[in-house]
mmCIF file of C-alpha atoms and ligand atoms in Angstrom:
data_model
loop_
_atom_site.group_PDB
_atom_site.id
_atom_site.type_symbol
_atom_site.label_atom_id
_atom_site.label_comp_id
_atom_site.label_asym_id
_atom_site.label_seq_id
_atom_site.Cartn_x
_atom_site.Cartn_y
_atom_site.Cartn_z
ATOM 1 C CA MET K 1 49.034 228.393 163.802
ATOM 2 C CA THR K 2 47.517 231.793 164.562
ATOM 3 C CA LEU K 3 49.613 234.918 165.077
ATOM 4 C CA ASN K 4 49.324 237.220 168.063
ATOM 5 C CA PRO K 5 49.569 241.020 167.511
ATOM 6 C CA ASP K 6 53.182 241.157 168.734
ATOM 7 C CA THR K 7 54.271 238.615 166.146
ATOM 8 C CA PHE K 8 52.205 240.213 163.375
ATOM 9 C CA PHE K 9 53.500 243.741 164.070
ATOM 10 C CA GLY K 10 56.943 242.753 165.307
ATOM 11 C CA GLY K 11 56.152 244.679 168.513
ATOM 12 C CA ALA K 12 53.162 246.722 169.677
ATOM 13 C CA PRO K 13 50.820 248.252 167.043
ATOM 14 C CA GLU K 14 50.664 252.036 166.719
ATOM 15 C CA VAL K 15 46.891 252.195 167.323
ATOM 16 C CA ASN K 16 44.117 250.007 168.768
ATOM 17 C CA ALA K 17 40.439 250.713 168.123
ATOM 18 C CA SER K 18 37.219 248.792 168.457
ATOM 19 C CA ALA K 19 33.515 248.916 167.595
ATOM 20 C CA PRO K 20 30.467 246.915 168.695
ATOM 21 C CA GLY K 21 27.908 244.925 166.750
ATOM 22 C CA ARG K 22 24.251 245.771 167.056
ATOM 23 C CA VAL K 23 20.906 244.259 167.977
ATOM 24 C CA ASN K 24 17.864 245.970 166.577
ATOM 25 C CA LEU K 25 14.950 246.271 169.017
ATOM 26 C CA LEU K 26 12.368 247.920 166.759
ATOM 27 C CA GLY K 27 12.307 249.251 163.202
ATOM 28 C CA GLU K 28 13.088 246.278 160.983
ATOM 29 C CA HIS K 29 13.340 246.729 157.216
ATOM 30 C CA THR K 30 12.702 250.423 157.683
ATOM 31 C CA ASP K 31 16.201 251.809 157.057
ATOM 32 C CA TYR K 32 16.090 251.415 153.273
ATOM 33 C CA ASN K 33 12.630 253.018 153.342
ATOM 34 C CA ASP K 34 14.065 256.221 154.848
ATOM 35 C CA GLY K 35 12.409 255.268 158.142
ATOM 36 C CA PHE K 36 13.180 254.937 161.839
ATOM 37 C CA MET K 37 14.860 252.316 164.035
ATOM 38 C CA LEU K 38 16.000 251.601 167.585
ATOM 39 C CA PRO K 39 19.103 249.392 167.847
ATOM 40 C CA VAL K 40 21.465 248.898 170.808
ATOM 41 C CA ALA K 41 25.161 248.020 170.731
ATOM 42 C CA THR K 42 26.308 244.508 171.654
ATOM 43 C CA PRO K 43 28.783 243.940 174.485
ATOM 44 C CA GLN K 44 30.828 241.954 171.945
ATOM 45 C CA ARG K 45 33.198 244.032 169.834
ATOM 46 C CA THR K 46 35.601 243.872 166.929
ATOM 47 C CA MET K 47 39.129 245.072 167.671
ATOM 48 C CA VAL K 48 41.316 246.535 164.938
ATOM 49 C CA ALA K 49 45.007 247.254 165.540
ATOM 50 C CA ILE K 50 46.988 249.077 162.861
ATOM 51 C CA SER K 51 50.464 250.364 162.084
ATOM 52 C CA ARG K 52 52.144 251.796 159.023
ATOM 53 C CA SER K 53 53.540 248.755 157.213
ATOM 54 C CA GLY K 54 56.857 250.356 156.333
ATOM 55 C CA ASP K 55 56.929 248.530 152.991
ATOM 56 C CA ASP K 56 54.918 248.918 149.802
ATOM 57 C CA HIS K 57 52.220 246.439 150.791
ATOM 58 C CA PHE K 58 48.979 246.321 152.748
ATOM 59 C CA HIS K 59 48.878 243.316 155.093
ATOM 60 C CA PHE K 60 45.606 242.273 156.779
ATOM 61 C CA TYR K 61 45.344 239.408 159.233
ATOM 62 C CA SER K 62 42.566 237.909 161.363
ATOM 63 C CA PRO K 63 43.246 235.103 163.845
ATOM 64 C CA ASN K 64 39.483 234.399 164.099
ATOM 65 C CA LEU K 65 39.252 233.589 160.412
ATOM 66 C CA ASP K 66 42.845 232.391 160.294
ATOM 67 C CA ALA K 67 43.010 234.440 157.103
ATOM 68 C CA SER K 68 45.596 236.835 155.783
ATOM 69 C CA VAL K 69 45.632 239.137 152.775
ATOM 70 C CA THR K 70 48.565 240.986 151.249
ATOM 71 C CA PHE K 71 48.484 243.309 148.262
ATOM 72 C CA VAL K 72 50.595 246.085 146.797
ATOM 73 C CA ARG K 73 49.842 249.772 147.410
ATOM 74 C CA ASP K 74 47.812 250.218 144.207
ATOM 75 C CA GLY K 75 46.425 246.691 144.180
ATOM 76 C CA SER K 76 43.259 245.366 145.672
ATOM 77 C CA ALA K 77 42.157 242.805 148.258
ATOM 78 C CA PRO K 78 40.469 239.669 147.043
ATOM 79 C CA GLN K 79 36.923 239.047 148.325
ATOM 80 C CA GLY K 80 36.461 238.125 151.979
ATOM 81 C CA PHE K 81 37.197 240.133 155.119
ATOM 82 C CA GLY K 82 39.848 242.128 153.229
ATOM 83 C CA SER K 83 37.256 243.739 150.973
ATOM 84 C CA TYR K 84 35.627 245.557 153.939
ATOM 85 C CA ILE K 85 38.982 246.920 155.087
ATOM 86 C CA GLU K 86 40.097 247.834 151.596
ATOM 87 C CA GLY K 87 36.768 249.633 151.066
ATOM 88 C CA CYS K 88 37.416 251.773 154.160
ATOM 89 C CA ILE K 89 40.943 252.589 152.992
ATOM 90 C CA ARG K 90 39.938 253.496 149.430
ATOM 91 C CA LEU K 91 37.006 255.629 150.562
ATOM 92 C CA VAL K 92 39.186 257.537 153.040
ATOM 93 C CA GLN K 93 41.663 258.113 150.183
ATOM 94 C CA ALA K 94 38.748 259.346 148.065
ATOM 95 C CA GLU K 95 38.162 262.013 150.746
ATOM 96 C CA GLY K 96 41.606 263.353 149.829
ATOM 97 C CA ILE K 97 43.445 261.778 152.764
ATOM 98 C CA GLU K 98 46.863 260.229 152.177
ATOM 99 C CA VAL K 99 46.840 256.632 153.496
ATOM 100 C CA PRO K 100 50.200 254.856 153.637
ATOM 101 C CA PRO K 101 50.397 251.058 153.285
ATOM 102 C CA LEU K 102 49.210 249.546 156.579
ATOM 103 C CA ARG K 103 49.368 246.398 158.651
ATOM 104 C CA VAL K 104 45.851 245.646 159.976
ATOM 105 C CA TYR K 105 45.111 243.040 162.656
ATOM 106 C CA VAL K 106 41.443 242.141 163.252
ATOM 107 C CA GLU K 107 40.129 240.201 166.216
ATOM 108 C CA THR K 108 36.491 239.827 167.197
ATOM 109 C CA ASP K 109 34.333 238.211 169.831
ATOM 110 C CA LEU K 110 31.228 238.859 167.710
ATOM 111 C CA PRO K 111 29.756 235.730 166.171
ATOM 112 C CA VAL K 112 30.224 236.193 162.403
ATOM 113 C CA GLY K 113 27.168 235.744 160.164
ATOM 114 C CA SER K 114 24.617 235.630 162.991
ATOM 115 C CA GLY K 115 22.904 238.945 162.315
ATOM 116 C CA LEU K 116 24.808 241.052 164.847
ATOM 117 C CA SER K 117 26.465 243.147 162.120
ATOM 118 C CA SER K 118 29.997 241.922 162.511
ATOM 119 C CA SER K 119 30.681 243.537 159.129
ATOM 120 C CA ALA K 120 29.596 246.997 160.320
ATOM 121 C CA ALA K 121 31.742 246.539 163.441
ATOM 122 C CA LEU K 122 34.742 245.709 161.240
ATOM 123 C CA GLU K 123 34.190 248.766 159.042
ATOM 124 C CA VAL K 124 33.636 251.156 161.951
ATOM 125 C CA ALA K 125 36.593 249.817 163.953
ATOM 126 C CA THR K 126 38.843 250.080 160.857
ATOM 127 C CA LEU K 127 37.803 253.684 160.233
ATOM 128 C CA ARG K 128 38.265 254.570 163.918
ATOM 129 C CA ALA K 129 41.739 253.044 163.850
ATOM 130 C CA MET K 130 42.676 254.977 160.688
ATOM 131 C CA ARG K 131 41.281 258.205 162.158
ATOM 132 C CA ALA K 132 43.371 257.721 165.309
ATOM 133 C CA LEU K 133 46.533 256.768 163.380
ATOM 134 C CA LEU K 134 46.387 259.460 160.712
ATOM 135 C CA GLY K 135 44.706 262.187 162.769
ATOM 136 C CA PHE K 136 42.106 263.304 160.211
ATOM 137 C CA GLU K 137 38.746 264.880 161.088
ATOM 138 C CA LEU K 138 35.776 262.539 160.651
ATOM 139 C CA ASP K 139 32.640 262.814 162.748
ATOM 140 C CA ASP K 140 30.818 259.659 163.784
ATOM 141 C CA VAL K 141 27.908 260.129 161.360
ATOM 142 C CA LYS K 142 30.199 260.693 158.370
ATOM 143 C CA LEU K 143 32.199 257.688 159.542
ATOM 144 C CA ALA K 144 29.002 255.583 159.475
ATOM 145 C CA ARG K 145 28.226 256.784 155.948
ATOM 146 C CA ILE K 146 31.691 255.804 154.715
ATOM 147 C CA ALA K 147 31.364 252.429 156.456
ATOM 148 C CA GLN K 148 28.035 251.834 154.697
ATOM 149 C CA ARG K 149 29.592 252.736 151.326
ATOM 150 C CA ALA K 150 32.429 250.273 152.006
ATOM 151 C CA GLU K 151 29.827 247.548 152.538
ATOM 152 C CA ILE K 152 27.834 248.451 149.415
ATOM 153 C CA GLU K 153 30.665 249.270 147.009
ATOM 154 C CA TYR K 154 33.378 246.856 148.142
ATOM 155 C CA ALA K 155 31.633 243.956 149.919
ATOM 156 C CA ARG K 156 28.729 244.279 147.447
ATOM 157 C CA VAL K 157 25.966 244.092 150.051
ATOM 158 C CA ASN K 158 23.153 246.516 149.269
ATOM 159 C CA CYS K 159 22.422 247.455 152.906
ATOM 160 C CA GLY K 160 20.715 250.381 154.638
ATOM 161 C CA ILE K 161 22.481 252.686 157.128
ATOM 162 C CA MET K 162 21.231 251.158 160.395
ATOM 163 C CA ASP K 163 24.120 248.799 161.157
ATOM 164 C CA GLN K 164 26.889 251.330 160.617
ATOM 165 C CA MET K 165 25.054 254.111 162.490
ATOM 166 C CA ALA K 166 24.478 251.732 165.402
ATOM 167 C CA SER K 167 28.063 250.506 165.473
ATOM 168 C CA SER K 168 29.371 254.070 165.284
ATOM 169 C CA LEU K 169 26.983 255.782 167.714
ATOM 170 C CA ALA K 170 25.079 253.309 169.897
ATOM 171 C CA ASP K 171 25.947 252.051 173.357
ATOM 172 C CA GLU K 172 24.909 248.996 175.334
ATOM 173 C CA SER K 173 22.615 250.530 177.877
ATOM 174 C CA ASN K 174 20.614 252.897 175.656
ATOM 175 C CA MET K 175 18.798 252.473 172.378
ATOM 176 C CA LEU K 176 19.882 254.670 169.507
ATOM 177 C CA PHE K 177 16.945 256.305 167.740
ATOM 178 C CA ILE K 178 17.906 256.768 164.075
ATOM 179 C CA ASP K 179 16.137 258.641 161.314
ATOM 180 C CA ALA K 180 17.573 256.991 158.194
ATOM 181 C CA ARG K 181 16.714 259.955 155.955
ATOM 182 C CA THR K 182 18.187 262.820 157.973
ATOM 183 C CA LEU K 183 20.543 260.691 160.118
ATOM 184 C CA GLU K 184 19.188 262.586 163.113
ATOM 185 C CA HIS K 185 19.906 260.345 166.094
ATOM 186 C CA ARG K 186 19.642 260.345 169.857
ATOM 187 C CA LEU K 187 20.087 257.939 172.729
ATOM 188 C CA VAL K 188 16.879 256.707 174.341
ATOM 189 C CA PRO K 189 17.047 254.779 177.630
ATOM 190 C CA LEU K 190 15.768 251.222 177.718
ATOM 191 C CA PRO K 191 12.480 250.911 179.635
ATOM 192 C CA ALA K 192 13.154 250.993 183.392
ATOM 193 C CA ASP K 193 14.098 247.741 185.133
ATOM 194 C CA THR K 194 14.506 245.726 181.961
ATOM 195 C CA GLU K 195 17.320 243.851 180.255
ATOM 196 C CA LEU K 196 17.782 242.231 176.880
ATOM 197 C CA ILE K 197 18.857 238.841 175.702
ATOM 198 C CA VAL K 198 19.508 237.600 172.177
ATOM 199 C CA VAL K 199 19.014 233.963 171.305
ATOM 200 C CA ASP K 200 20.111 232.384 168.034
ATOM 201 C CA SER K 201 17.695 229.988 166.327
ATOM 202 C CA GLY K 202 20.559 227.861 164.998
ATOM 203 C CA VAL K 203 19.184 228.334 161.471
ATOM 204 C CA ALA K 204 21.611 230.032 159.074
ATOM 205 C CA ARG K 205 20.229 232.920 157.047
ATOM 206 C CA LYS K 206 20.260 231.289 153.638
ATOM 207 C CA LEU K 207 17.854 233.177 151.403
ATOM 208 C CA ALA K 208 18.483 236.470 153.132
ATOM 209 C CA ALA K 209 20.325 238.271 150.312
ATOM 210 C CA SER K 210 17.959 237.481 147.454
ATOM 211 C CA LYS K 211 14.804 237.935 149.533
ATOM 212 C CA TYR K 212 16.209 241.152 151.019
ATOM 213 C CA ASN K 213 16.652 242.620 147.546
ATOM 214 C CA GLU K 214 13.180 241.411 146.551
ATOM 215 C CA ARG K 215 11.628 243.179 149.566
ATOM 216 C CA ARG K 216 13.532 246.367 148.779
ATOM 217 C CA ALA K 217 12.199 246.309 145.210
ATOM 218 C CA GLU K 218 8.641 245.721 146.460
ATOM 219 C CA CYS K 219 8.923 248.685 148.829
ATOM 220 C CA GLU K 220 10.219 250.935 146.055
ATOM 221 C CA GLU K 221 7.369 249.895 143.795
ATOM 222 C CA GLY K 222 4.845 250.475 146.592
ATOM 223 C CA ALA K 223 6.219 253.964 147.177
ATOM 224 C CA ARG K 224 6.084 254.709 143.454
ATOM 225 C CA LYS K 225 2.470 253.600 143.215
ATOM 226 C CA LEU K 226 1.551 255.736 146.232
ATOM 227 C CA GLY K 227 3.330 258.742 144.707
ATOM 228 C CA VAL K 228 5.804 259.211 147.575
ATOM 229 C CA GLN K 229 9.585 259.366 147.611
ATOM 230 C CA ALA K 230 9.806 256.511 150.145
ATOM 231 C CA LEU K 231 7.365 254.561 152.331
ATOM 232 C CA ARG K 232 8.472 256.748 155.226
ATOM 233 C CA ASP K 233 6.400 259.521 153.616
ATOM 234 C CA VAL K 234 3.075 257.672 153.919
ATOM 235 C CA ALA K 235 1.316 259.726 156.591
ATOM 236 C CA ASP K 236 -1.978 257.823 156.756
ATOM 237 C CA PRO K 237 -1.498 254.067 157.373
ATOM 238 C CA SER K 238 -4.798 253.266 155.631
ATOM 239 C CA ALA K 239 -3.381 254.627 152.340
ATOM 240 C CA VAL K 240 -1.463 251.370 151.785
ATOM 241 C CA GLU K 241 -4.701 249.369 151.625
ATOM 242 C CA SER K 242 -5.250 250.567 148.036
ATOM 243 C CA LEU K 243 -2.111 248.763 146.844
ATOM 244 C CA PRO K 244 -2.253 245.309 145.202
ATOM 245 C CA ALA K 245 -0.888 242.283 147.119
ATOM 246 C CA PRO K 246 1.869 241.752 148.149
ATOM 247 C CA LEU K 247 2.883 245.440 147.945
ATOM 248 C CA ARG K 248 0.017 246.270 150.310
ATOM 249 C CA GLU K 249 1.310 243.915 153.017
ATOM 250 C CA ARG K 250 4.944 245.020 152.598
ATOM 251 C CA ALA K 251 3.992 248.690 152.823
ATOM 252 C CA ARG K 252 1.662 248.010 155.760
ATOM 253 C CA HIS K 253 4.563 246.547 157.695
ATOM 254 C CA VAL K 254 6.906 249.439 156.967
ATOM 255 C CA VAL K 255 4.396 252.190 157.733
ATOM 256 C CA ARG K 256 3.242 250.597 161.004
ATOM 257 C CA GLU K 257 6.755 249.637 162.031
ATOM 258 C CA ASN K 258 7.783 253.279 161.716
ATOM 259 C CA LEU K 259 4.861 254.254 163.965
ATOM 260 C CA ARG K 260 5.952 251.646 166.531
ATOM 261 C CA VAL K 261 9.460 253.099 166.617
ATOM 262 C CA LEU K 262 8.179 256.654 166.973
ATOM 263 C CA GLU K 263 5.912 255.613 169.846
ATOM 264 C CA ALA K 264 8.663 253.652 171.621
ATOM 265 C CA ALA K 265 11.198 256.452 171.173
ATOM 266 C CA GLN K 266 8.946 258.806 173.115
ATOM 267 C CA GLY K 267 9.395 256.611 176.177
ATOM 268 C CA VAL K 268 6.778 253.968 176.953
ATOM 269 C CA SER K 269 6.318 251.519 179.804
ATOM 270 C CA ALA K 270 8.226 248.242 179.725
ATOM 271 C CA GLU K 271 4.961 246.388 179.136
ATOM 272 C CA ARG K 272 4.049 248.580 176.167
ATOM 273 C CA PHE K 273 7.535 248.250 174.723
ATOM 274 C CA GLY K 274 7.175 244.474 174.925
ATOM 275 C CA GLU K 275 3.828 244.639 173.102
ATOM 276 C CA LEU K 276 5.374 246.752 170.363
ATOM 277 C CA MET K 277 8.125 244.145 169.937
ATOM 278 C CA ASN K 278 5.560 241.346 169.706
ATOM 279 C CA ASP K 279 3.518 243.335 167.160
ATOM 280 C CA SER K 280 6.677 243.952 165.164
ATOM 281 C CA HIS K 281 7.348 240.217 165.005
ATOM 282 C CA PHE K 282 3.781 239.414 163.918
ATOM 283 C CA SER K 283 4.030 242.057 161.209
ATOM 284 C CA LEU K 284 7.384 240.687 159.991
ATOM 285 C CA ARG K 285 5.851 237.204 159.973
ATOM 286 C CA ASP K 286 2.462 237.939 158.376
ATOM 287 C CA ASP K 287 2.889 241.067 156.253
ATOM 288 C CA TYR K 288 6.591 241.290 155.455
ATOM 289 C CA GLU K 289 7.005 237.488 155.314
ATOM 290 C CA VAL K 290 10.628 237.345 156.431
ATOM 291 C CA SER K 291 10.182 235.017 159.404
ATOM 292 C CA ILE K 292 10.563 231.238 159.378
ATOM 293 C CA PRO K 293 8.860 228.625 161.621
ATOM 294 C CA GLU K 294 11.950 228.316 163.844
ATOM 295 C CA LEU K 295 12.036 232.064 164.593
ATOM 296 C CA ASP K 296 8.288 232.017 165.305
ATOM 297 C CA ALA K 297 8.740 229.022 167.647
ATOM 298 C CA LEU K 298 11.698 230.588 169.437
ATOM 299 C CA CYS K 299 9.845 233.880 169.960
ATOM 300 C CA GLU K 300 6.840 231.992 171.271
ATOM 301 C CA ALA K 301 9.015 230.006 173.674
ATOM 302 C CA LEU K 302 10.593 233.246 174.887
ATOM 303 C CA ARG K 303 7.197 234.933 175.369
ATOM 304 C CA ALA K 304 6.042 231.949 177.428
ATOM 305 C CA ALA K 305 9.036 232.230 179.782
ATOM 306 C CA PRO K 306 8.618 234.056 183.110
ATOM 307 C CA GLY K 307 9.805 237.657 183.048
ATOM 308 C CA VAL K 308 9.650 238.122 179.260
ATOM 309 C CA LEU K 309 7.810 241.273 178.165
ATOM 310 C CA GLY K 310 8.157 240.804 174.397
ATOM 311 C CA ALA K 311 10.193 238.992 171.762
ATOM 312 C CA ARG K 312 10.815 239.355 168.051
ATOM 313 C CA LEU K 313 13.169 238.285 165.327
ATOM 314 C CA THR K 314 16.016 240.750 164.907
ATOM 315 C CA GLY K 315 17.828 241.656 161.695
ATOM 316 C CA ALA K 316 16.822 240.770 158.175
ATOM 317 C CA GLY K 317 15.090 237.455 159.044
ATOM 318 C CA PHE K 318 15.033 234.124 157.115
ATOM 319 C CA GLY K 319 17.001 232.606 160.022
ATOM 320 C CA GLY K 320 19.262 234.144 162.621
ATOM 321 C CA ALA K 321 18.254 235.370 166.048
ATOM 322 C CA CYS K 322 15.444 236.650 168.283
ATOM 323 C CA VAL K 323 15.711 239.393 170.891
ATOM 324 C CA ALA K 324 13.639 239.465 174.078
ATOM 325 C CA LEU K 325 12.937 242.306 176.491
ATOM 326 C CA CYS K 326 12.882 240.906 180.031
ATOM 327 C CA ARG K 327 12.390 242.141 183.551
ATOM 328 C CA LYS K 328 15.730 242.938 185.143
ATOM 329 C CA GLY K 329 17.462 239.858 186.520
ATOM 330 C CA GLN K 330 15.259 237.398 184.633
ATOM 331 C CA ALA K 331 16.717 237.310 181.110
ATOM 332 C CA GLN K 332 19.265 234.555 181.559
ATOM 333 C CA GLN K 333 16.755 232.208 183.163
ATOM 334 C CA ALA K 334 14.076 233.107 180.588
ATOM 335 C CA ALA K 335 16.441 232.262 177.729
ATOM 336 C CA ALA K 336 17.388 228.949 179.355
ATOM 337 C CA SER K 337 13.772 227.930 179.793
ATOM 338 C CA ALA K 338 12.856 229.073 176.248
ATOM 339 C CA LEU K 339 15.751 227.061 174.832
ATOM 340 C CA ALA K 340 14.663 223.961 176.766
ATOM 341 C CA ALA K 341 11.287 224.222 175.020
ATOM 342 C CA TYR K 342 12.730 225.185 171.622
ATOM 343 C CA ASP K 343 15.543 222.619 171.418
ATOM 344 C CA GLN K 344 13.687 219.631 170.049
ATOM 345 C CA ASP K 345 13.344 217.900 166.660
ATOM 346 C CA GLY K 346 17.017 218.577 166.003
ATOM 347 C CA ARG K 347 16.721 222.323 166.636
ATOM 348 C CA GLN K 348 19.573 223.838 168.552
ATOM 349 C CA GLY K 349 19.438 227.413 169.741
ATOM 350 C CA ARG K 350 22.003 229.243 171.840
ATOM 351 C CA ILE K 351 22.399 232.493 173.708
ATOM 352 C CA LEU K 352 24.148 234.887 171.362
ATOM 353 C CA VAL K 353 24.263 238.091 173.370
ATOM 354 C CA PRO K 354 24.252 237.655 177.124
ATOM 355 C CA VAL K 355 22.959 240.266 179.499
ATOM 356 C CA PRO K 356 25.499 243.098 179.165
ATOM 357 C CA THR K 357 27.804 244.060 181.951
ATOM 358 C CA ASP K 358 28.796 247.705 182.475
ATOM 359 C CA ARG K 359 31.438 248.183 179.832
ATOM 360 C CA LYS K 360 32.522 251.466 178.288
ATOM 361 C CA ASP K 361 33.919 252.352 174.886
ATOM 362 C CA HIS K 362 37.665 251.888 174.759
ATOM 363 C CA ASP K 363 39.146 253.521 171.726
ATOM 364 C CA GLU K 364 42.605 254.746 172.326
ATOM 365 C CA PRO K 365 45.980 255.169 170.738
ATOM 366 C CA VAL K 366 48.659 253.115 172.483
HETATM 367 P P1 NG1 H 401 21.290 242.196 158.927
HETATM 368 O O1 NG1 H 401 20.424 241.589 159.950
HETATM 369 O O2 NG1 H 401 22.613 242.618 159.471
HETATM 370 O O3 NG1 H 401 21.395 241.387 157.674
HETATM 371 C C1 NG1 H 401 20.009 243.833 157.273
HETATM 372 C C2 NG1 H 401 20.609 245.117 156.713
HETATM 373 C C3 NG1 H 401 20.153 246.349 157.525
HETATM 374 C C4 NG1 H 401 18.631 246.359 157.681
HETATM 375 C C5 NG1 H 401 18.152 244.995 158.232
HETATM 376 C C6 NG1 H 401 16.647 244.866 158.308
HETATM 377 C C7 NG1 H 401 22.794 244.362 155.857
HETATM 378 C C8 NG1 H 401 24.263 244.352 156.057
HETATM 379 N N1 NG1 H 401 22.068 245.038 156.777
HETATM 380 O O4 NG1 H 401 20.578 243.600 158.529
HETATM 381 O O5 NG1 H 401 20.589 247.531 156.874
HETATM 382 O O6 NG1 H 401 17.982 246.673 156.473
HETATM 383 O O7 NG1 H 401 18.599 243.922 157.382
HETATM 384 O O8 NG1 H 401 16.112 245.793 159.196
HETATM 385 O O9 NG1 H 401 22.282 243.830 154.874
#
C-alpha cells in the first residue's frame, strides 16, 4: 500500500518543490568535452515535499518506487533513490549549512530510466526544497553544480553538467543554450511555429554506462593527442583528421556537434534546425557509434511522417528515445504514424513526452 503525503508527514509538509526532466535537442556527448548543448525542459516533473523530521532520523519515501529509506543523522542511505537525496544533503552540509534530519517525499510523473534525466530532476527538486525550507542562498547554477556532484559522488554516475543545468534553468518553451566550460547559459526560442515530440524506442539502455565511459576516455585521448585541454578547443574541424581511428571519428562528432549547436543557438529557420538534428543523428550513428538499429529505424519513421522537420536520438544512446521537431499542430499525428511504421517485429515504441501545454514553474513554500 502506498502512502500519501498527509499520511507520511502526519499533516501537510513544510515545503513543496519540483523540477523538470530534460530532452536534449542538439549537442550530444559534448558536455564532458567542455562543449555546447541545447536542451529543453520536459512538461513532466519530479515533486519533492520536505519537513523537519523531528526525530534523529532521515526518512525518504517514494510512492512511485514504493520504496522507503530510513537512517540515523550520521548514517547513510543505501544505494537506490536515497543515494541521490543523501548526496544533496551531505553536499549542502559541506557548504557549511546546518541540515536537520528531514522527512522527504518524492513523487514523479517522469518515466524513470528512459533518458529524460529523472535523476537530475530528483537532485534539483531536492535542493530547491532544502533551499526553500532552510532559507540559504544558492543560485541556480551553483545548485546545478551541487546536483551534478551528488550524481557523481553519491550515485556514482560519471555524468557531465547538462542534465542538472537543464533541470535547474531550462523551461518547456525555450531551449537552454549551455556552455559546459563556463556555464554561461541563455534561453533561445524554439524555431517559430514548431513543436517537439519525444518517442521511446522501447529498447532499454543496456550498455550505456560502460560505453559512455569508453567514449569519454576516447575523447580525452583525442584531446591529448591534439594538444588541447578538451575537444571543445579544436578550432579547425579538419584537425581531427590526423587522429587514428576511432579517435578521429569520435573527435569529428564532438567538434562538428559543437558547431551545430553554435549555429542553431544563433537562431536558424525551422527547416535548418531540422537538418541540424538529422545531421546530429547521422554523426552519432556513424562517427560516435552510440545509436542502435531501433533508434535509426524510429528516426527514419519520424522523418518520413508529414510535418516532421528533423529527428535524432536524444541522450546517451544505446537505446532510449528519439526527439522530433515538427510543424506546429502536427507532432502528435506524426508520432502516431511513425509508431505505426516502427511497431513491427516485436518492437514497441511509445510517446514519452507529449506536446507540452503552457505550464509554469511552481516552486513554493506551503
Ligand atoms: P542521459 O541520456 O541522461 O544518460 C548522459 C549524461 C549527460 C550527457 C549525455 C550525452 C548522465 C546522467 N548524463 O545523459 O551528461 O553526457 O549522456 O549527451 O549520464
